[in-house]
């Protein structure tokens, strides 16, 4: 029986190569573990030393060692720059360790995929570079050998020999997304045409970020997880970009991601990675409801706790002097009832209506919460606090207005005083909210804000800026 594999990896076998100058005939890349490896070699690299090949570890320069980590490539470059320009440079290389549990000499070859850049026209963001992890070619199956120990069939030995040559041929990439996300799965489809040729419909998700499967042709794909609601994650080794333009980018990915098999008569195919979706998905209804939700006023919440009506000290009678207690050991506190607390919550609604702000009450409910040190509850729970019965108000501002303007310096706006200004200068801040109250703003006639929909001379309570809540802490929105 074969001996058990040692879990401790053996140190890499090292050798040094001297180059005439610091301009080395190869490039390096750091893998996911932070090790620096030879990535691409020039034709002159083989003339320097026959042992050089892609996938070797780069361990140091001269006596200095390259540290492991994401900055390994930068440190290696600094080491080279610190050496004399025309002086010889000695680089220390190491053989990569074999895969755990794999016997040496079992036909194991190491491969590394080059970084792949993919960018798309039409405003789609560059996907970026992604270097696949080094992976081990599986050990060859045992095969018949002759009396002299050499392979009789020849084919397995030739395949192992090709694997040992390392960078002689570009290896095939493993399927994208496998085992990265348990909800991801891969389907292989015949290639041809664009997204219209797929056996399922694809459209932007109502969230505006991802691409979602809208319909699947019956019996077209033998994959039970492929159904409406799945999101398209990638084609081959390329990830589908998120956001606007993803649908156009998918067509270009399908054009660039056509794969052909090793056999001459193999049909071209697509390898598409998808992510499992919800149990039910209705695309048209989802679009309609998402649009309705975008037009719905945000929902706000605020909580009122009861006020103290009377506070009495607990005392022990003094038998000697009945008018003066012997000592005090606490107090009895009486709070207002829940109806009085609810009435104060409704006073907030009536107060806004009295200044011209429309409020829609969604719900008024009784809640338990911790007694606060301040006058208003800010949604924070403190342990070991006295629990009180309060009133929570859910409300909306039905006459809310959304204003969108271009960000950046604007053309000078002529005001009543003839002075110009930028985008921020043309918005009048009447109350800054520094006192914990609402931020109140307005605009002047002819400003960019007036052109975007704000009524000049009318005061507005500011609730959100770029979807960020700027309401007072006691009146935050939840959606």
XYZ file of C-alpha atoms in Angstrom:
479
model
C 0.000 0.000 0.000
C 1.095 3.559 -0.716
C 2.295 5.533 2.320
C 0.026 8.270 3.687
C 0.609 11.701 2.207
C 2.423 14.193 4.426
C 0.043 17.094 5.105
C 2.995 19.500 5.430
C 4.032 20.727 1.954
C 7.666 20.259 1.103
C 9.735 23.400 0.577
C 10.091 24.338 -3.085
C 13.184 23.099 -4.919
C 15.192 26.235 -5.692
C 17.609 27.250 -8.411
C 19.075 30.574 -9.491
C 19.415 32.140 -12.924
C 21.624 35.146 -13.708
C 20.345 37.660 -16.233
C 22.627 40.253 -17.895
C 20.412 43.224 -16.934
C 17.360 43.948 -14.808
C 15.158 43.869 -17.937
C 13.937 40.294 -17.447
C 12.568 38.218 -20.363
C 9.381 37.242 -18.493
C 6.431 38.738 -16.613
C 5.126 37.732 -13.181
C 1.735 37.490 -11.517
C 0.611 36.877 -7.912
C -1.824 34.002 -7.387
C -4.662 33.918 -4.863
C -2.357 32.693 -2.074
C 0.059 35.607 -2.604
C 2.829 33.557 -4.275
C 4.628 35.191 -7.203
C 4.824 33.084 -10.366
C 6.261 33.379 -13.866
C 3.348 34.185 -16.165
C 4.541 34.932 -19.727
C 8.046 34.313 -21.114
C 9.791 35.890 -24.074
C 11.665 33.811 -26.607
C 14.938 34.959 -25.036
C 14.036 33.328 -21.708
C 14.889 29.834 -22.946
C 18.352 31.049 -23.955
C 19.012 32.131 -20.365
C 18.239 28.754 -18.789
C 16.439 25.685 -20.130
C 14.664 25.201 -16.781
C 12.673 28.411 -17.133
C 8.978 27.965 -17.881
C 5.645 29.467 -16.989
C 4.325 28.568 -13.549
C 7.638 28.663 -11.660
C 7.707 30.386 -8.274
C 9.691 33.632 -8.074
C 11.294 33.539 -4.610
C 13.759 36.420 -4.580
C 16.373 38.655 -6.146
C 19.910 37.939 -5.030
C 19.874 37.506 -1.258
C 16.547 39.306 -0.775
C 13.345 37.299 -0.625
C 10.015 38.294 -2.170
C 7.322 38.350 0.546
C 4.062 36.520 0.005
C 0.928 38.620 -0.343
C -1.003 40.787 -2.777
C 1.915 43.272 -2.980
C 4.420 40.614 -4.052
C 4.583 41.834 -7.674
C 5.156 45.453 -6.589
C 7.892 44.437 -4.136
C 9.601 42.361 -6.840
C 9.528 45.347 -9.203
C 11.058 47.590 -6.526
C 13.845 45.052 -5.972
C 14.704 45.159 -9.661
C 14.602 48.961 -9.808
C 16.952 49.206 -6.818
C 19.626 47.192 -8.653
C 22.146 48.802 -10.997
C 20.789 49.386 -14.495
C 23.492 47.506 -16.432
C 24.604 45.088 -13.702
C 23.719 41.364 -13.793
C 20.663 40.328 -11.767
C 20.298 36.949 -10.061
C 16.720 35.703 -9.622
C 15.807 32.769 -7.371
C 13.160 30.411 -8.742
C 11.363 27.469 -7.147
C 9.451 24.455 -8.360
C 5.757 24.583 -7.362
C 4.686 21.966 -4.859
C 2.536 19.104 -6.257
C -1.115 18.834 -5.320
C -1.772 17.319 -1.844
C -2.141 13.566 -1.958
C -0.571 13.226 -5.427
C 2.507 11.070 -5.780
C 5.478 12.567 -7.549
C 5.958 11.409 -11.121
C 2.284 10.446 -11.554
C 1.784 12.554 -14.649
C 0.914 15.766 -12.761
C 1.262 19.031 -14.640
C 0.726 22.573 -13.365
C -1.082 25.145 -15.457
C -1.972 28.794 -15.065
C -4.486 30.781 -17.057
C -3.470 34.218 -18.214
C -5.282 37.299 -17.039
C -8.193 38.057 -19.301
C -9.468 41.574 -19.953
C -12.876 42.147 -21.478
C -14.327 45.582 -22.215
C -17.429 46.486 -24.132
C -18.538 49.477 -26.153
C -21.686 51.467 -25.555
C -20.819 52.724 -22.096
C -20.602 49.289 -20.499
C -17.966 49.238 -17.783
C -14.847 47.173 -18.215
C -15.310 43.817 -16.583
C -11.698 43.833 -15.421
C -8.924 41.283 -15.236
C -9.341 37.950 -13.587
C -6.553 35.431 -13.194
C -7.738 31.874 -12.687
C -6.183 29.928 -9.832
C -3.434 27.422 -10.562
C -4.971 24.000 -10.859
C -3.566 20.501 -11.044
C -4.151 18.159 -13.946
C -5.557 14.920 -12.438
C -3.156 12.019 -12.250
C -3.339 9.644 -15.226
C -5.120 6.340 -14.805
C -2.781 3.351 -14.397
C -1.961 1.759 -17.727
C -0.224 -1.367 -18.906
C 3.566 -1.367 -18.956
C 6.052 -3.671 -20.534
C 8.825 -5.584 -18.871
C 11.171 -2.613 -19.075
C 8.670 -0.418 -17.262
C 7.817 1.761 -20.277
C 4.266 2.390 -21.424
C 3.089 0.044 -24.133
C 0.075 1.985 -25.421
C 1.935 5.263 -25.703
C -1.066 7.618 -25.558
C -1.217 8.100 -21.759
C 2.521 8.591 -21.617
C 2.390 11.181 -24.385
C -0.405 13.035 -22.589
C 1.541 13.052 -19.367
C 4.628 14.231 -21.222
C 2.640 17.112 -22.731
C 1.388 18.030 -19.260
C 4.921 18.044 -17.879
C 5.963 20.544 -20.536
C 3.808 23.132 -18.763
C 3.259 26.034 -21.091
C 3.503 24.111 -24.352
C -0.256 24.415 -24.860
C -2.896 26.705 -23.385
C -5.092 24.554 -21.072
C -8.856 24.662 -21.106
C -10.387 26.741 -18.335
C -12.573 25.072 -15.726
C -16.253 26.000 -15.956
C -16.923 29.387 -14.442
C -18.719 29.565 -11.100
C -18.477 25.857 -10.233
C -18.586 25.383 -6.440
C -18.263 29.138 -5.912
C -21.947 29.624 -5.143
C -24.147 26.630 -4.292
C -27.040 28.267 -6.158
C -25.070 28.620 -9.403
C -25.313 26.064 -12.169
C -23.965 25.733 -15.710
C -25.807 24.849 -18.917
C -24.253 24.093 -22.301
C -26.189 25.266 -25.356
C -25.532 25.180 -29.123
C -23.917 28.452 -30.183
C -25.322 30.598 -32.934
C -26.706 34.109 -33.157
C -27.116 36.383 -30.167
C -29.316 36.301 -27.102
C -32.362 35.843 -29.353
C -31.067 32.357 -30.210
C -31.127 31.228 -26.576
C -33.930 28.816 -25.607
C -34.996 31.274 -22.914
C -35.852 34.953 -22.817
C -33.529 37.439 -21.074
C -34.343 40.953 -19.895
C -33.081 43.434 -17.289
C -34.362 42.705 -13.800
C -36.763 45.281 -12.322
C -34.002 46.267 -9.905
C -31.997 47.545 -12.899
C -28.885 45.586 -11.879
C -28.952 41.998 -13.147
C -30.224 40.060 -16.165
C -33.109 37.718 -15.441
C -34.615 34.802 -17.347
C -38.179 35.767 -18.304
C -39.399 32.586 -20.043
C -38.049 29.136 -20.967
C -38.972 27.124 -24.048
C -40.554 23.819 -22.944
C -38.175 20.856 -23.220
C -35.339 22.970 -24.667
C -32.876 22.381 -21.807
C -32.616 19.355 -19.545
C -31.999 21.383 -16.386
C -34.850 21.598 -13.833
C -33.352 24.678 -12.160
C -33.591 26.726 -15.354
C -36.842 28.633 -14.964
C -38.088 32.241 -14.994
C -36.372 34.252 -12.289
C -32.865 32.813 -12.745
C -30.158 35.419 -13.239
C -27.492 35.170 -15.943
C -24.061 35.381 -14.302
C -21.542 34.613 -17.049
C -20.662 33.184 -20.450
C -17.669 30.875 -20.430
C -14.999 32.557 -18.316
C -16.467 36.054 -18.675
C -18.803 37.577 -16.105
C -21.900 39.453 -17.211
C -21.544 43.083 -16.045
C -24.126 44.501 -13.692
C -26.199 47.614 -14.254
C -27.336 49.512 -17.356
C -26.028 48.059 -20.611
C -25.900 44.480 -19.327
C -28.314 43.277 -22.019
C -26.142 44.696 -24.817
C -23.024 43.300 -23.161
C -24.550 39.805 -23.122
C -24.737 39.804 -26.938
C -21.038 40.624 -27.136
C -20.197 37.984 -24.533
C -22.101 35.368 -26.516
C -20.182 36.356 -29.645
C -16.827 36.156 -27.856
C -17.632 33.116 -25.720
C -18.228 30.499 -28.439
C -16.373 27.295 -27.543
C -15.346 24.473 -29.848
C -14.514 20.938 -28.793
C -11.299 19.049 -29.456
C -12.941 16.849 -32.086
C -13.032 18.119 -35.649
C -16.792 17.654 -36.064
C -17.652 19.136 -32.656
C -20.416 21.693 -32.755
C -19.718 25.165 -31.306
C -21.368 25.745 -27.950
C -21.938 28.246 -25.168
C -21.250 27.528 -21.518
C -23.607 29.799 -19.583
C -23.574 30.184 -15.806
C -26.859 31.031 -14.122
C -28.003 31.455 -10.555
C -31.107 29.766 -9.252
C -34.015 32.129 -8.760
C -37.193 32.299 -6.683
C -39.917 29.681 -6.808
C -42.202 32.067 -8.713
C -41.358 34.946 -11.017
C -43.715 36.929 -13.270
C -41.655 39.409 -15.240
C -44.405 41.686 -16.566
C -46.096 41.920 -13.175
C -42.731 42.523 -11.507
C -42.018 45.455 -13.832
C -45.447 46.962 -13.194
C -45.220 46.615 -9.425
C -41.651 47.896 -9.321
C -42.714 51.035 -11.189
C -45.658 51.493 -8.848
C -43.334 51.119 -5.868
C -40.986 53.753 -7.273
C -43.865 56.242 -7.391
C -45.062 55.401 -3.874
C -44.131 57.890 -1.133
C -41.536 56.607 1.365
C -42.912 55.177 4.610
C -41.793 56.935 7.792
C -41.960 55.778 11.386
C -41.869 57.562 14.735
C -42.504 56.418 18.297
C -43.850 58.308 21.299
C -43.462 57.029 24.862
C -45.614 58.129 27.826
C -44.740 61.194 29.817
C -44.389 61.169 33.591
C -47.504 62.518 35.295
C -46.411 62.226 38.919
C -43.276 61.128 40.742
C -43.376 60.327 44.491
C -40.515 59.307 46.741
C -40.733 56.129 48.770
C -39.984 56.843 52.447
C -39.850 55.122 55.815
C -41.870 56.915 58.564
C -39.966 58.465 61.409
C -41.522 57.478 64.750
C -39.838 60.360 66.511
C -40.805 63.092 64.034
C -43.776 62.052 61.869
C -43.486 65.129 59.687
C -39.999 64.139 58.498
C -39.405 60.672 57.001
C -36.650 58.554 58.401
C -35.095 58.038 54.939
C -36.039 57.723 51.238
C -35.332 54.483 49.348
C -36.762 55.076 45.867
C -39.690 56.608 44.086
C -43.060 55.739 42.576
C -43.533 57.014 39.022
C -46.915 57.416 37.362
C -47.075 57.697 33.552
C -49.833 58.956 31.301
C -52.114 56.328 29.773
C -51.792 55.012 26.210
C -54.641 57.212 24.937
C -52.824 60.383 25.963
C -49.646 59.113 24.258
C -51.558 58.360 21.038
C -53.112 61.821 21.169
C -49.651 63.390 21.285
C -48.639 61.345 18.209
C -51.641 62.696 16.331
C -50.708 66.219 17.414
C -47.563 65.783 15.297
C -49.745 65.042 12.261
C -52.040 67.983 12.891
C -49.048 70.254 13.500
C -47.611 69.508 10.048
C -50.989 69.992 8.419
C -51.315 73.366 10.139
C -48.112 74.551 8.400
C -49.188 73.246 4.983
C -47.521 69.789 4.859
C -49.883 66.936 3.908
C -49.486 63.750 5.993
C -51.084 60.360 5.337
C -51.440 58.172 8.446
C -50.842 54.524 7.527
C -51.040 52.959 10.976
C -51.129 53.816 14.686
C -50.117 51.019 17.034
C -49.088 50.335 20.625
C -45.550 49.067 21.158
C -43.199 48.221 23.994
C -39.836 49.904 24.075
C -37.052 51.100 26.371
C -37.366 54.331 28.306
C -35.217 56.970 26.599
C -33.115 59.722 28.065
C -34.177 62.165 25.321
C -37.641 63.428 24.417
C -37.996 61.197 21.331
C -37.339 57.560 20.605
C -34.592 57.113 17.997
C -35.001 53.385 17.394
C -32.194 52.223 19.687
C -32.643 49.457 22.236
C -30.578 49.569 25.401
C -30.255 46.496 27.553
C -31.506 46.569 31.154
C -33.825 49.465 30.295
C -37.252 50.034 31.764
C -39.852 48.899 29.226
C -42.747 51.261 28.568
C -45.887 51.042 26.437
C -45.726 53.652 23.691
C -47.406 54.584 20.408
C -45.811 54.088 16.987
C -46.992 56.133 14.046
C -46.469 55.023 10.427
C -47.011 57.846 7.946
C -46.244 59.149 4.459
C -45.982 62.506 2.740
C -48.404 62.011 -0.195
C -47.435 65.260 -1.922
C -43.739 64.459 -2.068
C -41.700 65.664 -5.052
C -38.588 64.082 -6.517
C -36.163 66.504 -8.177
C -33.183 65.367 -10.257
C -30.444 67.703 -11.466
C -27.030 67.182 -13.032
C -24.150 66.956 -10.576
C -21.168 69.266 -10.955
C -20.478 72.946 -11.476
C -23.303 74.651 -13.264
C -23.408 77.727 -15.408
C -23.750 80.850 -13.261
C -27.356 81.516 -12.354
C -28.394 85.160 -12.276
C -30.374 85.921 -9.115
C -32.154 89.002 -7.982
C -28.893 90.483 -6.835
C -27.246 89.683 -10.161
C -24.754 87.297 -8.545
C -24.012 83.925 -10.086
C -23.338 80.621 -8.355
C -22.948 76.877 -8.618
C -25.509 74.118 -8.227
C -25.336 74.203 -4.419
C -25.407 77.996 -4.306
C -28.720 78.104 -6.185
C -30.456 76.016 -3.471
C -31.544 78.106 -0.491
C -31.196 76.274 2.848
C -33.672 77.827 5.242
C -33.078 75.369 8.096
C -29.963 73.203 8.235
C -31.275 70.510 10.594
C -28.344 70.941 12.976
C -30.846 71.240 15.841
C -32.219 67.745 15.121
C -35.250 69.043 13.236
C -36.149 68.816 9.541
C -33.963 70.315 6.806
C -35.945 72.982 4.922
C -34.881 74.205 1.455
C -36.246 76.395 -1.331
C -35.106 77.734 -4.690
C -35.196 80.981 -6.599
C -36.727 81.800 -9.954
C -34.549 80.786 -12.904
C -32.367 78.362 -10.915
C -31.598 74.845 -12.118
C -33.799 73.528 -9.292
C -36.790 75.461 -10.577
C -36.212 73.996 -14.014
C -36.163 70.492 -12.495
C -39.582 70.827 -10.856
C -39.217 72.794 -7.605
C -41.659 75.650 -7.246
C -39.709 78.880 -6.659
C -40.418 80.554 -3.337
C -42.048 77.420 -1.861
C -40.379 75.771 1.156
C -39.768 72.006 1.094
C -38.822 69.544 3.854
C -35.823 67.533 2.611
C -36.179 63.788 3.269
C -33.722 62.036 0.906
C -30.593 62.931 -1.078
C -29.471 60.321 -3.622
C -31.659 57.746 -1.824
C -29.957 58.525 1.494
C -32.294 59.326 4.381
C -31.666 62.804 5.836
C -34.785 62.963 8.027
C -34.451 63.632 11.767
C -33.438 60.550 13.725
C -36.901 60.194 15.261
C -38.674 60.205 11.862
C -36.545 57.968 9.659
C -37.986 56.268 6.598
C -37.942 52.507 6.204
C -38.490 52.274 2.427
